[in-house]
Amino acid sequence: MVHALHEAQRVLQPNEILFDLRPAPVHRRVGIQSDTGVQEIGAMREDLTDDYVANRAVKQVLREGLFKSEKFTQFNCNRVMDSLKEFQTWLLEFTTLGRERSTAHDWLSARVERAYHATPGKKKVIVHSPLMLRRLRNLGE
Amino acid sequence: MALRIDPEKNEVHALKAMTDWRNKRVLEIGCGKGRLTRRLANLGAQMEAIDPDRKLIASAKKDVPGRLADRMRFRVGSALDLKYPKQTFDIVVFSWVL
């Protein structure tokens, strides 16, 4: 990750901007949205190790004096799925890509399935994932 | 309907609030299917977008709107070995990849 930041700095004009946009190291929350609002079902238990490693990489290039951190914000980013099947497919893909065992979120899948079937009318599955955005100024020449 | 990511466009609103994107040469690293690439091109940026996944790049290339075709270019590429000369870009965006 530090090497990627060095590469980015190389191709960036002096005094220009690098944005680091990625999920905040916070567990994603899953809910069912219906006509009556959003019912929170549970929070995922994904491994956040990579997020902390990325934070350390950014801190390292700041210490090295390659960049200056200028602005930071955090905001919500929703994934909206119109069916239970779409949610289950996404969750399977997510756990397959990550460090978790493929069964790590079976409990959540079961809870969402129960809540989904118990919710009348039109409904969607929503995954809330806070994103963070940092603006870094290139201090290199 | 397929999964929709950030239908409220909070992501691009946050990016727009942090700088002026018009006519900037932007490298997006980790563009995936080009969801954010299209949104930044809509803000007036000249986008160069890379991702190591050939299938995602192929998908991104298929979904380029005609009106943005001259402002978006997709390539297979890695953040660890950027195939560009020094000081090519005004802005670099790490898009969910760090």
PDB file of C-alpha atoms in Angstrom:
ATOM      1  CA  MET A   1       0.000   0.000   0.000  1.00  0.00           C
ATOM      2  CA  VAL A   2       2.844   2.366   0.782  1.00  0.00           C
ATOM      3  CA  HIS A   3       4.369   1.533  -2.606  1.00  0.00           C
ATOM      4  CA  ALA A   4       1.053   2.348  -4.325  1.00  0.00           C
ATOM      5  CA  LEU A   5       1.025   5.738  -2.605  1.00  0.00           C
ATOM      6  CA  HIS A   6       4.591   6.368  -3.798  1.00  0.00           C
ATOM      7  CA  GLU A   7       3.545   5.468  -7.347  1.00  0.00           C
ATOM      8  CA  ALA A   8       0.580   7.825  -7.142  1.00  0.00           C
ATOM      9  CA  GLN A   9       2.837  10.614  -5.944  1.00  0.00           C
ATOM     10  CA  ARG A  10       5.178  10.012  -8.898  1.00  0.00           C
ATOM     11  CA  VAL A  11       2.450  10.513 -11.524  1.00  0.00           C
ATOM     12  CA  LEU A  12       0.880  13.474  -9.726  1.00  0.00           C
ATOM     13  CA  GLN A  13       1.793  17.089 -10.497  1.00  0.00           C
ATOM     14  CA  PRO A  14       3.583  18.912  -7.664  1.00  0.00           C
ATOM     15  CA  ASN A  15       1.225  20.576  -5.217  1.00  0.00           C
ATOM     16  CA  GLU A  16      -1.788  18.724  -6.637  1.00  0.00           C
ATOM     17  CA  ILE A  17      -4.274  16.403  -4.982  1.00  0.00           C
ATOM     18  CA  LEU A  18      -4.641  12.751  -4.103  1.00  0.00           C
ATOM     19  CA  PHE A  19      -7.967  11.466  -2.799  1.00  0.00           C
ATOM     20  CA  ASP A  20      -8.145   8.390  -0.604  1.00  0.00           C
ATOM     21  CA  LEU A  21     -11.731   7.168  -0.800  1.00  0.00           C
ATOM     22  CA  ARG A  22     -12.648   3.898   0.912  1.00  0.00           C
ATOM     23  CA  PRO A  23     -14.915   2.281   3.475  1.00  0.00           C
ATOM     24  CA  ALA A  24     -14.333   3.476   7.017  1.00  0.00           C
ATOM     25  CA  PRO A  25     -13.155   0.813   9.456  1.00  0.00           C
ATOM     26  CA  VAL A  26     -16.683   0.339  10.752  1.00  0.00           C
ATOM     27  CA  HIS A  27     -18.910  -2.718  10.516  1.00  0.00           C
ATOM     28  CA  ARG A  28     -21.590  -2.471   7.828  1.00  0.00           C
ATOM     29  CA  ARG A  29     -25.197  -2.466   9.029  1.00  0.00           C
ATOM     30  CA  VAL A  30     -27.972  -4.304   7.252  1.00  0.00           C
ATOM     31  CA  GLY A  31     -31.648  -3.370   7.254  1.00  0.00           C
ATOM     32  CA  ILE A  32     -34.951  -3.892   5.473  1.00  0.00           C
ATOM     33  CA  GLN A  33     -36.539  -0.818   3.934  1.00  0.00           C
ATOM     34  CA  SER A  34     -40.306  -0.806   3.475  1.00  0.00           C
ATOM     35  CA  ASP A  35     -43.129   1.717   3.309  1.00  0.00           C
ATOM     36  CA  THR A  36     -42.878   2.160   7.070  1.00  0.00           C
ATOM     37  CA  GLY A  37     -39.152   2.944   7.156  1.00  0.00           C
ATOM     38  CA  VAL A  38     -35.936   1.026   7.716  1.00  0.00           C
ATOM     39  CA  GLN A  39     -35.794  -1.878  10.163  1.00  0.00           C
ATOM     40  CA  GLU A  40     -32.259  -2.530  11.365  1.00  0.00           C
ATOM     41  CA  ILE A  41     -31.433  -6.225  11.294  1.00  0.00           C
ATOM     42  CA  GLY A  42     -27.818  -6.438  12.385  1.00  0.00           C
ATOM     43  CA  ALA A  43     -24.228  -5.426  11.872  1.00  0.00           C
ATOM     44  CA  MET A  44     -21.757  -7.473   9.898  1.00  0.00           C
ATOM     45  CA  ARG A  45     -18.651  -8.846  11.586  1.00  0.00           C
ATOM     46  CA  GLU A  46     -16.230  -8.387   8.730  1.00  0.00           C
ATOM     47  CA  ASP A  47     -12.489  -8.370   9.329  1.00  0.00           C
ATOM     48  CA  LEU A  48     -11.262  -4.765   9.371  1.00  0.00           C
ATOM     49  CA  THR A  49      -7.539  -5.568   9.370  1.00  0.00           C
ATOM     50  CA  ASP A  50      -6.966  -4.283   5.824  1.00  0.00           C
ATOM     51  CA  ASP A  51      -8.618  -0.963   6.715  1.00  0.00           C
ATOM     52  CA  TYR A  52      -6.236  -0.434   9.618  1.00  0.00           C
ATOM     53  CA  VAL A  53      -3.263  -1.411   7.435  1.00  0.00           C
ATOM     54  CA  ALA A  54      -4.366   1.210   4.869  1.00  0.00           C
ATOM     55  CA  ASN A  55      -4.625   3.843   7.611  1.00  0.00           C
ATOM     56  CA  ARG A  56      -1.074   3.038   8.685  1.00  0.00           C
ATOM     57  CA  ALA A  57       0.162   3.311   5.080  1.00  0.00           C
ATOM     58  CA  VAL A  58      -1.333   6.801   4.784  1.00  0.00           C
ATOM     59  CA  LYS A  59       0.230   7.814   8.103  1.00  0.00           C
ATOM     60  CA  GLN A  60       3.601   6.581   6.880  1.00  0.00           C
ATOM     61  CA  VAL A  61       3.626   8.715   3.704  1.00  0.00           C
ATOM     62  CA  LEU A  62       2.507  11.706   5.770  1.00  0.00           C
ATOM     63  CA  ARG A  63       5.461  11.109   8.112  1.00  0.00           C
ATOM     64  CA  GLU A  64       7.758  10.781   5.094  1.00  0.00           C
ATOM     65  CA  GLY A  65       6.653  14.258   4.002  1.00  0.00           C
ATOM     66  CA  LEU A  66       5.311  13.133   0.609  1.00  0.00           C
ATOM     67  CA  PHE A  67       1.833  14.477   1.288  1.00  0.00           C
ATOM     68  CA  LYS A  68       0.011  16.800   3.611  1.00  0.00           C
ATOM     69  CA  SER A  69      -3.456  15.830   4.865  1.00  0.00           C
ATOM     70  CA  GLU A  70      -5.788  18.750   4.174  1.00  0.00           C
ATOM     71  CA  LYS A  71      -9.373  17.611   4.566  1.00  0.00           C
ATOM     72  CA  PHE A  72     -11.262  14.622   5.869  1.00  0.00           C
ATOM     73  CA  THR A  73     -14.919  13.681   5.805  1.00  0.00           C
ATOM     74  CA  GLN A  74     -17.020  10.625   6.488  1.00  0.00           C
ATOM     75  CA  PHE A  75     -20.451   9.935   5.025  1.00  0.00           C
ATOM     76  CA  ASN A  76     -22.883   7.125   4.448  1.00  0.00           C
ATOM     77  CA  CYS A  77     -22.951   4.982   1.343  1.00  0.00           C
ATOM     78  CA  ASN A  78     -25.875   2.633   0.818  1.00  0.00           C
ATOM     79  CA  ARG A  79     -26.093  -0.516  -1.229  1.00  0.00           C
ATOM     80  CA  VAL A  80     -29.688  -1.107  -2.202  1.00  0.00           C
ATOM     81  CA  MET A  81     -30.893  -4.554  -3.249  1.00  0.00           C
ATOM     82  CA  ASP A  82     -34.410  -5.165  -4.482  1.00  0.00           C
ATOM     83  CA  SER A  83     -34.534  -8.823  -3.554  1.00  0.00           C
ATOM     84  CA  LEU A  84     -33.330 -11.236  -0.915  1.00  0.00           C
ATOM     85  CA  LYS A  85     -31.521 -13.204  -3.589  1.00  0.00           C
ATOM     86  CA  GLU A  86     -29.453 -10.153  -4.581  1.00  0.00           C
ATOM     87  CA  PHE A  87     -28.468  -9.609  -0.966  1.00  0.00           C
ATOM     88  CA  GLN A  88     -27.451 -13.245  -0.497  1.00  0.00           C
ATOM     89  CA  THR A  89     -25.396 -13.165  -3.702  1.00  0.00           C
ATOM     90  CA  TRP A  90     -23.662  -9.960  -2.607  1.00  0.00           C
ATOM     91  CA  LEU A  91     -22.959 -11.334   0.887  1.00  0.00           C
ATOM     92  CA  LEU A  92     -21.493 -14.534  -0.527  1.00  0.00           C
ATOM     93  CA  GLU A  93     -19.264 -12.554  -2.893  1.00  0.00           C
ATOM     94  CA  PHE A  94     -18.220 -10.222  -0.081  1.00  0.00           C
ATOM     95  CA  THR A  95     -17.224 -13.021   2.262  1.00  0.00           C
ATOM     96  CA  THR A  96     -15.465 -14.906  -0.536  1.00  0.00           C
ATOM     97  CA  LEU A  97     -13.324 -11.868  -1.339  1.00  0.00           C
ATOM     98  CA  GLY A  98     -12.535 -11.106   2.292  1.00  0.00           C
ATOM     99  CA  ARG A  99     -10.704 -12.887   5.042  1.00  0.00           C
ATOM    100  CA  GLU A 100     -13.833 -14.346   6.588  1.00  0.00           C
ATOM    101  CA  ARG A 101     -14.868 -17.950   6.431  1.00  0.00           C
ATOM    102  CA  SER A 102     -17.682 -18.416   3.917  1.00  0.00           C
ATOM    103  CA  THR A 103     -20.035 -19.293   6.793  1.00  0.00           C
ATOM    104  CA  ALA A 104     -19.107 -16.269   8.925  1.00  0.00           C
ATOM    105  CA  HIS A 105     -22.312 -14.390   8.115  1.00  0.00           C
ATOM    106  CA  ASP A 106     -24.792 -17.271   7.915  1.00  0.00           C
ATOM    107  CA  TRP A 107     -26.453 -15.947  11.075  1.00  0.00           C
ATOM    108  CA  LEU A 108     -26.997 -12.558   9.431  1.00  0.00           C
ATOM    109  CA  SER A 109     -28.284 -14.076   6.220  1.00  0.00           C
ATOM    110  CA  ALA A 110     -30.829 -16.100   8.216  1.00  0.00           C
ATOM    111  CA  ARG A 111     -31.956 -13.041  10.207  1.00  0.00           C
ATOM    112  CA  VAL A 112     -32.354 -10.944   7.054  1.00  0.00           C
ATOM    113  CA  GLU A 113     -34.298 -13.748   5.383  1.00  0.00           C
ATOM    114  CA  ARG A 114     -36.715 -14.014   8.330  1.00  0.00           C
ATOM    115  CA  ALA A 115     -37.218 -10.251   8.506  1.00  0.00           C
ATOM    116  CA  TYR A 116     -37.615  -9.965   4.743  1.00  0.00           C
ATOM    117  CA  HIS A 117     -40.394 -12.550   4.635  1.00  0.00           C
ATOM    118  CA  ALA A 118     -42.074 -11.044   7.689  1.00  0.00           C
ATOM    119  CA  THR A 119     -42.169  -7.553   6.165  1.00  0.00           C
ATOM    120  CA  PRO A 120     -45.326  -6.913   4.139  1.00  0.00           C
ATOM    121  CA  GLY A 121     -45.480  -4.946   0.909  1.00  0.00           C
ATOM    122  CA  LYS A 122     -42.686  -3.651  -1.244  1.00  0.00           C
ATOM    123  CA  LYS A 123     -39.275  -3.972   0.426  1.00  0.00           C
ATOM    124  CA  LYS A 124     -35.557  -3.728  -0.207  1.00  0.00           C
ATOM    125  CA  VAL A 125     -32.443  -4.856   1.588  1.00  0.00           C
ATOM    126  CA  ILE A 126     -30.093  -1.996   2.436  1.00  0.00           C
ATOM    127  CA  VAL A 127     -26.478  -2.221   3.541  1.00  0.00           C
ATOM    128  CA  HIS A 128     -25.195   0.942   5.206  1.00  0.00           C
ATOM    129  CA  SER A 129     -21.451   1.418   4.851  1.00  0.00           C
ATOM    130  CA  PRO A 130     -19.760   4.600   6.039  1.00  0.00           C
ATOM    131  CA  LEU A 131     -17.148   5.841   3.587  1.00  0.00           C
ATOM    132  CA  MET A 132     -14.253   8.103   4.403  1.00  0.00           C
ATOM    133  CA  LEU A 133     -12.629  10.589   2.076  1.00  0.00           C
ATOM    134  CA  ARG A 134      -9.268  12.216   2.705  1.00  0.00           C
ATOM    135  CA  ARG A 135      -7.689  14.940   0.572  1.00  0.00           C
ATOM    136  CA  LEU A 136      -3.892  14.809   0.479  1.00  0.00           C
ATOM    137  CA  ARG A 137      -1.706  17.509  -1.058  1.00  0.00           C
ATOM    138  CA  ASN A 138       1.399  16.377  -2.962  1.00  0.00           C
ATOM    139  CA  LEU A 139       4.441  17.976  -1.352  1.00  0.00           C
ATOM    140  CA  GLY A 140       6.947  16.383  -3.743  1.00  0.00           C
ATOM    141  CA  GLU A 141       8.683  18.121  -6.624  1.00  0.00           C
TER     142      GLU A 141
ATOM    143  CA  MET B   1     -33.139  -4.653 -10.830  1.00  0.00           C
ATOM    144  CA  ALA B   2     -29.442  -5.031 -10.014  1.00  0.00           C
ATOM    145  CA  LEU B   3     -27.679  -3.933  -6.874  1.00  0.00           C
ATOM    146  CA  ARG B   4     -27.355  -0.154  -6.686  1.00  0.00           C
ATOM    147  CA  ILE B   5     -24.408   1.429  -4.921  1.00  0.00           C
ATOM    148  CA  ASP B   6     -24.816   4.880  -3.446  1.00  0.00           C
ATOM    149  CA  PRO B   7     -28.057   5.851  -5.224  1.00  0.00           C
ATOM    150  CA  GLU B   8     -28.039   9.093  -3.211  1.00  0.00           C
ATOM    151  CA  LYS B   9     -24.678   9.992  -4.850  1.00  0.00           C
ATOM    152  CA  ASN B  10     -23.175  10.952  -1.483  1.00  0.00           C
ATOM    153  CA  GLU B  11     -19.785   9.846  -2.750  1.00  0.00           C
ATOM    154  CA  VAL B  12     -19.628  12.222  -5.699  1.00  0.00           C
ATOM    155  CA  HIS B  13     -21.169  15.033  -3.652  1.00  0.00           C
ATOM    156  CA  ALA B  14     -18.333  14.684  -1.131  1.00  0.00           C
ATOM    157  CA  LEU B  15     -15.720  14.631  -3.905  1.00  0.00           C
ATOM    158  CA  LYS B  16     -17.288  17.636  -5.595  1.00  0.00           C
ATOM    159  CA  ALA B  17     -17.211  19.590  -2.339  1.00  0.00           C
ATOM    160  CA  MET B  18     -13.457  19.032  -1.996  1.00  0.00           C
ATOM    161  CA  THR B  19     -12.202  20.376  -5.334  1.00  0.00           C
ATOM    162  CA  ASP B  20     -13.092  21.699  -8.772  1.00  0.00           C
ATOM    163  CA  TRP B  21     -13.000  18.812 -11.265  1.00  0.00           C
ATOM    164  CA  ARG B  22     -13.536  20.764 -14.487  1.00  0.00           C
ATOM    165  CA  ASN B  23     -10.855  20.063 -17.117  1.00  0.00           C
ATOM    166  CA  LYS B  24      -8.633  18.296 -14.589  1.00  0.00           C
ATOM    167  CA  ARG B  25      -6.598  15.296 -15.723  1.00  0.00           C
ATOM    168  CA  VAL B  26      -7.641  12.615 -13.267  1.00  0.00           C
ATOM    169  CA  LEU B  27      -6.313   9.112 -12.673  1.00  0.00           C
ATOM    170  CA  GLU B  28      -8.773   6.828 -10.907  1.00  0.00           C
ATOM    171  CA  ILE B  29      -7.141   3.735  -9.441  1.00  0.00           C
ATOM    172  CA  GLY B  30      -9.522   0.837  -8.874  1.00  0.00           C
ATOM    173  CA  CYS B  31     -12.310   1.996 -11.159  1.00  0.00           C
ATOM    174  CA  GLY B  32     -14.148  -1.349 -11.289  1.00  0.00           C
ATOM    175  CA  LYS B  33     -17.056  -1.039 -13.708  1.00  0.00           C
ATOM    176  CA  GLY B  34     -16.610   2.735 -13.938  1.00  0.00           C
ATOM    177  CA  ARG B  35     -19.456   3.841 -11.681  1.00  0.00           C
ATOM    178  CA  LEU B  36     -17.483   6.678 -10.085  1.00  0.00           C
ATOM    179  CA  THR B  37     -15.554   7.346 -13.317  1.00  0.00           C
ATOM    180  CA  ARG B  38     -18.790   8.323 -15.083  1.00  0.00           C
ATOM    181  CA  ARG B  39     -19.835  10.557 -12.219  1.00  0.00           C
ATOM    182  CA  LEU B  40     -16.497  12.395 -12.170  1.00  0.00           C
ATOM    183  CA  ALA B  41     -16.511  12.764 -15.968  1.00  0.00           C
ATOM    184  CA  ASN B  42     -19.936  14.334 -15.559  1.00  0.00           C
ATOM    185  CA  LEU B  43     -18.290  16.950 -13.332  1.00  0.00           C
ATOM    186  CA  GLY B  44     -16.014  17.852 -16.250  1.00  0.00           C
ATOM    187  CA  ALA B  45     -12.936  15.786 -15.411  1.00  0.00           C
ATOM    188  CA  GLN B  46     -10.798  14.135 -18.069  1.00  0.00           C
ATOM    189  CA  MET B  47     -10.716  10.587 -16.712  1.00  0.00           C
ATOM    190  CA  GLU B  48      -8.056   7.923 -17.047  1.00  0.00           C
ATOM    191  CA  ALA B  49      -9.283   4.893 -15.101  1.00  0.00           C
ATOM    192  CA  ILE B  50      -7.476   1.665 -14.286  1.00  0.00           C
ATOM    193  CA  ASP B  51      -8.314  -1.614 -12.625  1.00  0.00           C
ATOM    194  CA  PRO B  52      -6.385  -4.907 -12.533  1.00  0.00           C
ATOM    195  CA  ASP B  53      -9.510  -6.930 -13.407  1.00  0.00           C
ATOM    196  CA  ARG B  54      -9.867  -7.338 -17.200  1.00  0.00           C
ATOM    197  CA  LYS B  55     -13.527  -8.329 -16.960  1.00  0.00           C
ATOM    198  CA  LEU B  56     -14.413  -5.191 -15.008  1.00  0.00           C
ATOM    199  CA  ILE B  57     -12.546  -2.999 -17.491  1.00  0.00           C
ATOM    200  CA  ALA B  58     -14.352  -4.671 -20.391  1.00  0.00           C
ATOM    201  CA  SER B  59     -17.659  -4.001 -18.643  1.00  0.00           C
ATOM    202  CA  ALA B  60     -16.693  -0.377 -17.943  1.00  0.00           C
ATOM    203  CA  LYS B  61     -15.801   0.202 -21.589  1.00  0.00           C
ATOM    204  CA  LYS B  62     -19.193  -1.091 -22.704  1.00  0.00           C
ATOM    205  CA  ASP B  63     -21.062   1.326 -20.453  1.00  0.00           C
ATOM    206  CA  VAL B  64     -19.458   4.595 -21.551  1.00  0.00           C
ATOM    207  CA  PRO B  65     -22.192   7.064 -22.555  1.00  0.00           C
ATOM    208  CA  GLY B  66     -21.574   8.627 -25.962  1.00  0.00           C
ATOM    209  CA  ARG B  67     -21.527  12.165 -24.604  1.00  0.00           C
ATOM    210  CA  LEU B  68     -18.683  11.230 -22.203  1.00  0.00           C
ATOM    211  CA  ALA B  69     -16.688   9.084 -24.622  1.00  0.00           C
ATOM    212  CA  ASP B  70     -13.969  11.677 -25.150  1.00  0.00           C
ATOM    213  CA  ARG B  71     -13.567  12.209 -21.409  1.00  0.00           C
ATOM    214  CA  MET B  72     -13.144   8.615 -20.212  1.00  0.00           C
ATOM    215  CA  ARG B  73     -10.449   6.081 -20.942  1.00  0.00           C
ATOM    216  CA  PHE B  74     -10.240   2.671 -19.268  1.00  0.00           C
ATOM    217  CA  ARG B  75      -7.174   0.458 -19.036  1.00  0.00           C
ATOM    218  CA  VAL B  76      -6.127  -2.692 -17.240  1.00  0.00           C
ATOM    219  CA  GLY B  77      -3.499  -1.633 -14.745  1.00  0.00           C
ATOM    220  CA  SER B  78      -2.086  -1.992 -11.261  1.00  0.00           C
ATOM    221  CA  ALA B  79      -1.646   0.641  -8.561  1.00  0.00           C
ATOM    222  CA  LEU B  80       1.800  -0.820  -7.916  1.00  0.00           C
ATOM    223  CA  ASP B  81       3.122  -0.126 -11.428  1.00  0.00           C
ATOM    224  CA  LEU B  82       1.485   2.897 -13.023  1.00  0.00           C
ATOM    225  CA  LYS B  83       2.311   3.071 -16.739  1.00  0.00           C
ATOM    226  CA  TYR B  84       2.412   6.850 -16.905  1.00  0.00           C
ATOM    227  CA  PRO B  85       5.248   9.370 -16.941  1.00  0.00           C
ATOM    228  CA  LYS B  86       6.048  11.498 -13.918  1.00  0.00           C
ATOM    229  CA  GLN B  87       3.653  14.339 -13.107  1.00  0.00           C
ATOM    230  CA  THR B  88       0.976  13.366 -15.630  1.00  0.00           C
ATOM    231  CA  PHE B  89      -2.116  14.067 -13.523  1.00  0.00           C
ATOM    232  CA  ASP B  90      -3.743  16.923 -11.630  1.00  0.00           C
ATOM    233  CA  ILE B  91      -5.680  14.547  -9.381  1.00  0.00           C
ATOM    234  CA  VAL B  92      -5.297  10.894  -8.382  1.00  0.00           C
ATOM    235  CA  VAL B  93      -8.205   9.045  -6.770  1.00  0.00           C
ATOM    236  CA  PHE B  94      -7.758   5.793  -4.877  1.00  0.00           C
ATOM    237  CA  SER B  95     -11.222   4.380  -5.329  1.00  0.00           C
ATOM    238  CA  TRP B  96     -11.814   1.837  -2.552  1.00  0.00           C
ATOM    239  CA  VAL B  97      -8.408   0.237  -3.126  1.00  0.00           C
ATOM    240  CA  LEU B  98      -6.037   1.280  -0.365  1.00  0.00           C
TER     241      LEU B  98
END
